[in-house]
Structure formats: C-alpha cells, structure tokens
mmCIF file with all atom_site columns, C-alpha atoms in Angstrom:
data_model
loop_
_atom_site.group_PDB
_atom_site.id
_atom_site.type_symbol
_atom_site.label_atom_id
_atom_site.label_alt_id
_atom_site.label_comp_id
_atom_site.label_asym_id
_atom_site.label_entity_id
_atom_site.label_seq_id
_atom_site.pdbx_PDB_ins_code
_atom_site.Cartn_x
_atom_site.Cartn_y
_atom_site.Cartn_z
_atom_site.occupancy
_atom_site.B_iso_or_equiv
_atom_site.pdbx_formal_charge
_atom_site.auth_seq_id
_atom_site.auth_comp_id
_atom_site.auth_asym_id
_atom_site.auth_atom_id
_atom_site.pdbx_PDB_model_num
ATOM 1   C CA . MET R 1 1   ? 0.000   0.000  0.000  1.00 0.00 ? 1375 MET R CA 1
ATOM 2   C CA . GLU R 1 2   ? 1.157   3.510  -0.799 1.00 0.00 ? 1376 GLU R CA 1
ATOM 3   C CA . LEU R 1 3   ? 1.939   6.067  1.895  1.00 0.00 ? 1377 LEU R CA 1
ATOM 4   C CA . LYS R 1 4   ? 0.299   9.468  1.530  1.00 0.00 ? 1378 LYS R CA 1
ATOM 5   C CA . ILE R 1 5   ? 1.706   12.367 3.514  1.00 0.00 ? 1379 ILE R CA 1
ATOM 6   C CA . SER R 1 6   ? 0.606   15.972 3.673  1.00 0.00 ? 1380 SER R CA 1
ATOM 7   C CA . SER R 1 7   ? 1.720   18.658 6.049  1.00 0.00 ? 1381 SER R CA 1
ATOM 8   C CA . ARG R 1 8   ? 0.945   22.186 7.051  1.00 0.00 ? 1382 ARG R CA 1
ATOM 9   C CA . SER R 1 9   ? 2.804   24.481 9.397  1.00 0.00 ? 1383 SER R CA 1
ATOM 10  C CA . GLN R 1 10  ? 1.875   27.402 11.594 1.00 0.00 ? 1384 GLN R CA 1
ATOM 11  C CA . GLU R 1 11  ? 4.607   29.161 13.543 1.00 0.00 ? 1385 GLU R CA 1
ATOM 12  C CA . ASP R 1 12  ? 6.693   26.346 15.074 1.00 0.00 ? 1386 ASP R CA 1
ATOM 13  C CA . VAL R 1 13  ? 4.021   23.637 14.795 1.00 0.00 ? 1387 VAL R CA 1
ATOM 14  C CA . ALA R 1 14  ? 3.860   21.193 11.879 1.00 0.00 ? 1388 ALA R CA 1
ATOM 15  C CA . VAL R 1 15  ? 0.753   19.036 11.446 1.00 0.00 ? 1389 VAL R CA 1
ATOM 16  C CA . VAL R 1 16  ? 1.643   15.996 9.357  1.00 0.00 ? 1390 VAL R CA 1
ATOM 17  C CA . THR R 1 17  ? -1.195  13.795 8.092  1.00 0.00 ? 1391 THR R CA 1
ATOM 18  C CA . VAL R 1 18  ? -0.181  10.231 7.283  1.00 0.00 ? 1392 VAL R CA 1
ATOM 19  C CA . GLY R 1 19  ? -2.363  7.825  5.309  1.00 0.00 ? 1393 GLY R CA 1
ATOM 20  C CA . GLY R 1 20  ? -1.740  4.217  4.329  1.00 0.00 ? 1394 GLY R CA 1
ATOM 21  C CA . GLU R 1 21  ? 0.895   1.913  5.789  1.00 0.00 ? 1395 GLU R CA 1
ATOM 22  C CA . ILE R 1 22  ? 4.161   2.813  7.463  1.00 0.00 ? 1396 ILE R CA 1
ATOM 23  C CA . ASP R 1 23  ? 6.588   -0.051 6.974  1.00 0.00 ? 1397 ASP R CA 1
ATOM 24  C CA . LEU R 1 24  ? 10.146  -0.842 5.899  1.00 0.00 ? 1398 LEU R CA 1
ATOM 25  C CA . TYR R 1 25  ? 9.482   0.489  2.397  1.00 0.00 ? 1399 TYR R CA 1
ATOM 26  C CA . THR R 1 26  ? 7.537   3.652  3.230  1.00 0.00 ? 1400 THR R CA 1
ATOM 27  C CA . ALA R 1 27  ? 9.234   4.706  6.499  1.00 0.00 ? 1401 ALA R CA 1
ATOM 28  C CA . PRO R 1 28  ? 12.035  6.607  4.701  1.00 0.00 ? 1402 PRO R CA 1
ATOM 29  C CA . GLN R 1 29  ? 9.389   8.826  3.082  1.00 0.00 ? 1403 GLN R CA 1
ATOM 30  C CA . LEU R 1 30  ? 7.924   9.639  6.508  1.00 0.00 ? 1404 LEU R CA 1
ATOM 31  C CA . ARG R 1 31  ? 11.388  10.213 7.983  1.00 0.00 ? 1405 ARG R CA 1
ATOM 32  C CA . SER R 1 32  ? 12.193  12.652 5.183  1.00 0.00 ? 1406 SER R CA 1
ATOM 33  C CA . GLU R 1 33  ? 8.954   14.589 5.754  1.00 0.00 ? 1407 GLU R CA 1
ATOM 34  C CA . LEU R 1 34  ? 9.462   14.846 9.526  1.00 0.00 ? 1408 LEU R CA 1
ATOM 35  C CA . VAL R 1 35  ? 13.131  15.829 9.269  1.00 0.00 ? 1409 VAL R CA 1
ATOM 36  C CA . GLY R 1 36  ? 12.174  18.415 6.639  1.00 0.00 ? 1410 GLY R CA 1
ATOM 37  C CA . ALA R 1 37  ? 9.534   19.917 8.933  1.00 0.00 ? 1411 ALA R CA 1
ATOM 38  C CA . LEU R 1 38  ? 12.067  20.214 11.743 1.00 0.00 ? 1412 LEU R CA 1
ATOM 39  C CA . GLU R 1 39  ? 14.656  21.740 9.414  1.00 0.00 ? 1413 GLU R CA 1
ATOM 40  C CA . ASP R 1 40  ? 12.026  24.262 8.285  1.00 0.00 ? 1414 ASP R CA 1
ATOM 41  C CA . GLY R 1 41  ? 11.672  25.483 11.874 1.00 0.00 ? 1415 GLY R CA 1
ATOM 42  C CA . ALA R 1 42  ? 9.003   23.275 13.436 1.00 0.00 ? 1416 ALA R CA 1
ATOM 43  C CA . ARG R 1 43  ? 9.638   22.285 17.031 1.00 0.00 ? 1417 ARG R CA 1
ATOM 44  C CA . ARG R 1 44  ? 6.305   20.615 17.712 1.00 0.00 ? 1418 ARG R CA 1
ATOM 45  C CA . LEU R 1 45  ? 5.272   17.796 15.389 1.00 0.00 ? 1419 LEU R CA 1
ATOM 46  C CA . VAL R 1 46  ? 1.611   16.760 15.421 1.00 0.00 ? 1420 VAL R CA 1
ATOM 47  C CA . ILE R 1 47  ? 1.160   13.501 13.516 1.00 0.00 ? 1421 ILE R CA 1
ATOM 48  C CA . ASP R 1 48  ? -2.428  12.862 12.372 1.00 0.00 ? 1422 ASP R CA 1
ATOM 49  C CA . MET R 1 49  ? -2.620  9.073  12.117 1.00 0.00 ? 1423 MET R CA 1
ATOM 50  C CA . SER R 1 50  ? -6.377  8.845  11.568 1.00 0.00 ? 1424 SER R CA 1
ATOM 51  C CA . ARG R 1 51  ? -5.748  7.468  8.049  1.00 0.00 ? 1425 ARG R CA 1
ATOM 52  C CA . THR R 1 52  ? -2.806  5.209  8.952  1.00 0.00 ? 1426 THR R CA 1
ATOM 53  C CA . GLU R 1 53  ? -3.855  1.579  8.578  1.00 0.00 ? 1427 GLU R CA 1
ATOM 54  C CA . PHE R 1 54  ? -0.613  -0.065 9.737  1.00 0.00 ? 1428 PHE R CA 1
ATOM 55  C CA . CYS R 1 55  ? 2.678   0.872  11.387 1.00 0.00 ? 1429 CYS R CA 1
ATOM 56  C CA . ASP R 1 56  ? 5.495   -1.627 11.891 1.00 0.00 ? 1430 ASP R CA 1
ATOM 57  C CA . SER R 1 57  ? 8.636   -1.355 14.023 1.00 0.00 ? 1431 SER R CA 1
ATOM 58  C CA . THR R 1 58  ? 10.407  0.638  11.310 1.00 0.00 ? 1432 THR R CA 1
ATOM 59  C CA . GLY R 1 59  ? 7.672   3.262  11.421 1.00 0.00 ? 1433 GLY R CA 1
ATOM 60  C CA . ILE R 1 60  ? 7.742   3.325  15.223 1.00 0.00 ? 1434 ILE R CA 1
ATOM 61  C CA . SER R 1 61  ? 11.500  3.892  15.036 1.00 0.00 ? 1435 SER R CA 1
ATOM 62  C CA . VAL R 1 62  ? 10.975  6.858  12.695 1.00 0.00 ? 1436 VAL R CA 1
ATOM 63  C CA . LEU R 1 63  ? 8.436   8.380  15.104 1.00 0.00 ? 1437 LEU R CA 1
ATOM 64  C CA . LEU R 1 64  ? 10.731  7.888  18.103 1.00 0.00 ? 1438 LEU R CA 1
ATOM 65  C CA . SER R 1 65  ? 13.672  9.423  16.246 1.00 0.00 ? 1439 SER R CA 1
ATOM 66  C CA . ALA R 1 66  ? 11.580  12.439 15.212 1.00 0.00 ? 1440 ALA R CA 1
ATOM 67  C CA . MET R 1 67  ? 10.328  12.807 18.786 1.00 0.00 ? 1441 MET R CA 1
ATOM 68  C CA . LYS R 1 68  ? 13.912  12.894 20.049 1.00 0.00 ? 1442 LYS R CA 1
ATOM 69  C CA . ARG R 1 69  ? 14.882  15.488 17.445 1.00 0.00 ? 1443 ARG R CA 1
ATOM 70  C CA . SER R 1 70  ? 11.910  17.696 18.293 1.00 0.00 ? 1444 SER R CA 1
ATOM 71  C CA . ARG R 1 71  ? 12.574  17.403 22.046 1.00 0.00 ? 1445 ARG R CA 1
ATOM 72  C CA . ASP R 1 72  ? 16.222  18.338 21.425 1.00 0.00 ? 1446 ASP R CA 1
ATOM 73  C CA . ARG R 1 73  ? 14.831  21.596 19.989 1.00 0.00 ? 1447 ARG R CA 1
ATOM 74  C CA . GLY R 1 74  ? 12.545  22.199 22.959 1.00 0.00 ? 1448 GLY R CA 1
ATOM 75  C CA . GLY R 1 75  ? 9.446   20.778 21.265 1.00 0.00 ? 1449 GLY R CA 1
ATOM 76  C CA . ASP R 1 76  ? 7.676   17.431 21.162 1.00 0.00 ? 1450 ASP R CA 1
ATOM 77  C CA . LEU R 1 77  ? 5.951   14.941 18.881 1.00 0.00 ? 1451 LEU R CA 1
ATOM 78  C CA . GLU R 1 78  ? 2.284   14.106 19.413 1.00 0.00 ? 1452 GLU R CA 1
ATOM 79  C CA . LEU R 1 79  ? 0.163   11.428 17.789 1.00 0.00 ? 1453 LEU R CA 1
ATOM 80  C CA . VAL R 1 80  ? -3.462  12.078 16.880 1.00 0.00 ? 1454 VAL R CA 1
ATOM 81  C CA . ALA R 1 81  ? -6.226  9.499  16.379 1.00 0.00 ? 1455 ALA R CA 1
ATOM 82  C CA . PRO R 1 82  ? -4.220  6.322  15.797 1.00 0.00 ? 1456 PRO R CA 1
ATOM 83  C CA . LYS R 1 83  ? -6.440  3.555  14.427 1.00 0.00 ? 1457 LYS R CA 1
ATOM 84  C CA . PRO R 1 84  ? -6.924  0.412  16.575 1.00 0.00 ? 1458 PRO R CA 1
ATOM 85  C CA . ALA R 1 85  ? -4.213  -1.579 14.740 1.00 0.00 ? 1459 ALA R CA 1
ATOM 86  C CA . VAL R 1 86  ? -1.648  1.170  15.339 1.00 0.00 ? 1460 VAL R CA 1
ATOM 87  C CA . MET R 1 87  ? -2.831  1.743  18.901 1.00 0.00 ? 1461 MET R CA 1
ATOM 88  C CA . LYS R 1 88  ? -2.354  -1.958 19.642 1.00 0.00 ? 1462 LYS R CA 1
ATOM 89  C CA . VAL R 1 89  ? 1.306   -1.751 18.558 1.00 0.00 ? 1463 VAL R CA 1
ATOM 90  C CA . LEU R 1 90  ? 1.779   1.283  20.808 1.00 0.00 ? 1464 LEU R CA 1
ATOM 91  C CA . GLN R 1 91  ? 0.147   -0.528 23.737 1.00 0.00 ? 1465 GLN R CA 1
ATOM 92  C CA . VAL R 1 92  ? 2.071   -3.794 23.297 1.00 0.00 ? 1466 VAL R CA 1
ATOM 93  C CA . THR R 1 93  ? 5.381   -1.933 23.107 1.00 0.00 ? 1467 THR R CA 1
ATOM 94  C CA . GLY R 1 94  ? 4.551   0.323  26.054 1.00 0.00 ? 1468 GLY R CA 1
ATOM 95  C CA . LEU R 1 95  ? 4.892   3.408  23.873 1.00 0.00 ? 1469 LEU R CA 1
ATOM 96  C CA . VAL R 1 96  ? 1.493   4.733  24.953 1.00 0.00 ? 1470 VAL R CA 1
ATOM 97  C CA . GLU R 1 97  ? 3.479   5.906  27.996 1.00 0.00 ? 1471 GLU R CA 1
ATOM 98  C CA . VAL R 1 98  ? 6.095   7.613  25.805 1.00 0.00 ? 1472 VAL R CA 1
ATOM 99  C CA . PHE R 1 99  ? 4.037   9.401  23.153 1.00 0.00 ? 1473 PHE R CA 1
ATOM 100 C CA . VAL R 1 100 ? 1.454   12.085 23.823 1.00 0.00 ? 1474 VAL R CA 1
ATOM 101 C CA . ILE R 1 101 ? -1.669  10.693 22.135 1.00 0.00 ? 1475 ILE R CA 1
ATOM 102 C CA . HIS R 1 102 ? -4.812  12.713 21.362 1.00 0.00 ? 1476 HIS R CA 1
ATOM 103 C CA . ALA R 1 103 ? -8.203  11.296 20.355 1.00 0.00 ? 1477 ALA R CA 1
ATOM 104 C CA . ASP R 1 104 ? -8.612  13.760 17.470 1.00 0.00 ? 1478 ASP R CA 1
ATOM 105 C CA . LEU R 1 105 ? -7.331  17.076 16.139 1.00 0.00 ? 1479 LEU R CA 1
ATOM 106 C CA . ASP R 1 106 ? -10.277 18.911 17.682 1.00 0.00 ? 1480 ASP R CA 1
ATOM 107 C CA . ALA R 1 107 ? -9.065  17.790 21.117 1.00 0.00 ? 1481 ALA R CA 1
ATOM 108 C CA . LEU R 1 108 ? -5.794  19.680 20.674 1.00 0.00 ? 1482 LEU R CA 1
ATOM 109 C CA . PRO R 1 109 ? -5.504  23.063 22.331 1.00 0.00 ? 1483 PRO R CA 1
ATOM 110 C CA . VAL R 1 110 ? -4.953  25.689 19.651 1.00 0.00 ? 1484 VAL R CA 1
ATOM 111 C CA . ALA R 1 111 ? -1.227  26.388 19.382 1.00 0.00 ? 1485 ALA R CA 1
ATOM 112 C CA . ALA R 1 112 ? -0.557  24.591 22.658 1.00 0.00 ? 1486 ALA R CA 1
ATOM 113 C CA . GLY R 1 113 ? 3.085   24.591 23.525 1.00 0.00 ? 1487 GLY R CA 1
ATOM 114 C CA . THR R 1 114 ? 3.882   27.441 21.158 1.00 0.00 ? 1488 THR R CA 1
ATOM 115 C CA . GLY R 1 115 ? 4.303   30.071 23.816 1.00 0.00 ? 1489 GLY R CA 1
ATOM 116 C CA . THR R 1 116 ? 0.746   31.364 24.049 1.00 0.00 ? 1490 THR R CA 1
ATOM 117 C CA . ALA R 1 117 ? 0.107   33.340 27.230 1.00 0.00 ? 1491 ALA R CA 1
ATOM 118 C CA . GLN R 1 118 ? -2.267  31.966 29.817 1.00 0.00 ? 1492 GLN R CA 1
#
C-alpha cells in the first residue's frame, strides 16, 4: 500500500497527516517529511494518524527518532487518532506511555506549547 503524507505548518508547529501503511518500504518517506519539517523550523510535530492503517517497528523507530529530534529543539511529537491496529502496537510496546496521544485534532488546544500566554 502507498503512503500518503501531507503537512501544514503554523509558527513552530507542523501538522503531518499520514495515510496508508508505514513499513520498511515507506518509512524513509515519513522520515524525510518529519526531518524536513524540523529543518524548516518546526519544534512541535503533530502527527495525524487517523488514516494510517498499519505501522510496523520501522515506522515506530521513525516516530521515536523524530520525537527525540523535536525534544532536542525544545518541542515534542504528538500522535493524533491512531487507528486500533496502530494503537495496539503502541500498547504492546509500552509506547502509549512515551508518546502524547490525542483522540482527534479537535481535542488539541490551539497552538498549545507554542508560547501562548495563559
């Protein structure tokens, strides 16, 4: 299955929508997109996984690597709406304790973590 990626940025937040399957063959495409977003100035990566049908260990590795890079810049990586198959991988590996996971994009505070005054 093909991997479809789109992204949009606002200030230092990049929202990356991923559709299809993340595996050994498609993970480099995702890695390139996430590294590119960070190089373009994003610190916070929000990964919309609502259209991701499958994610293997290679894809998980890409997400962990991008999370480390974003945290090194004072940001973070957050997952949004992972489907049950992806959520199961995160639960089995214990990564539900590592990643910030949101139910849907609407649940995200607007520009949270981007320095908005409270």
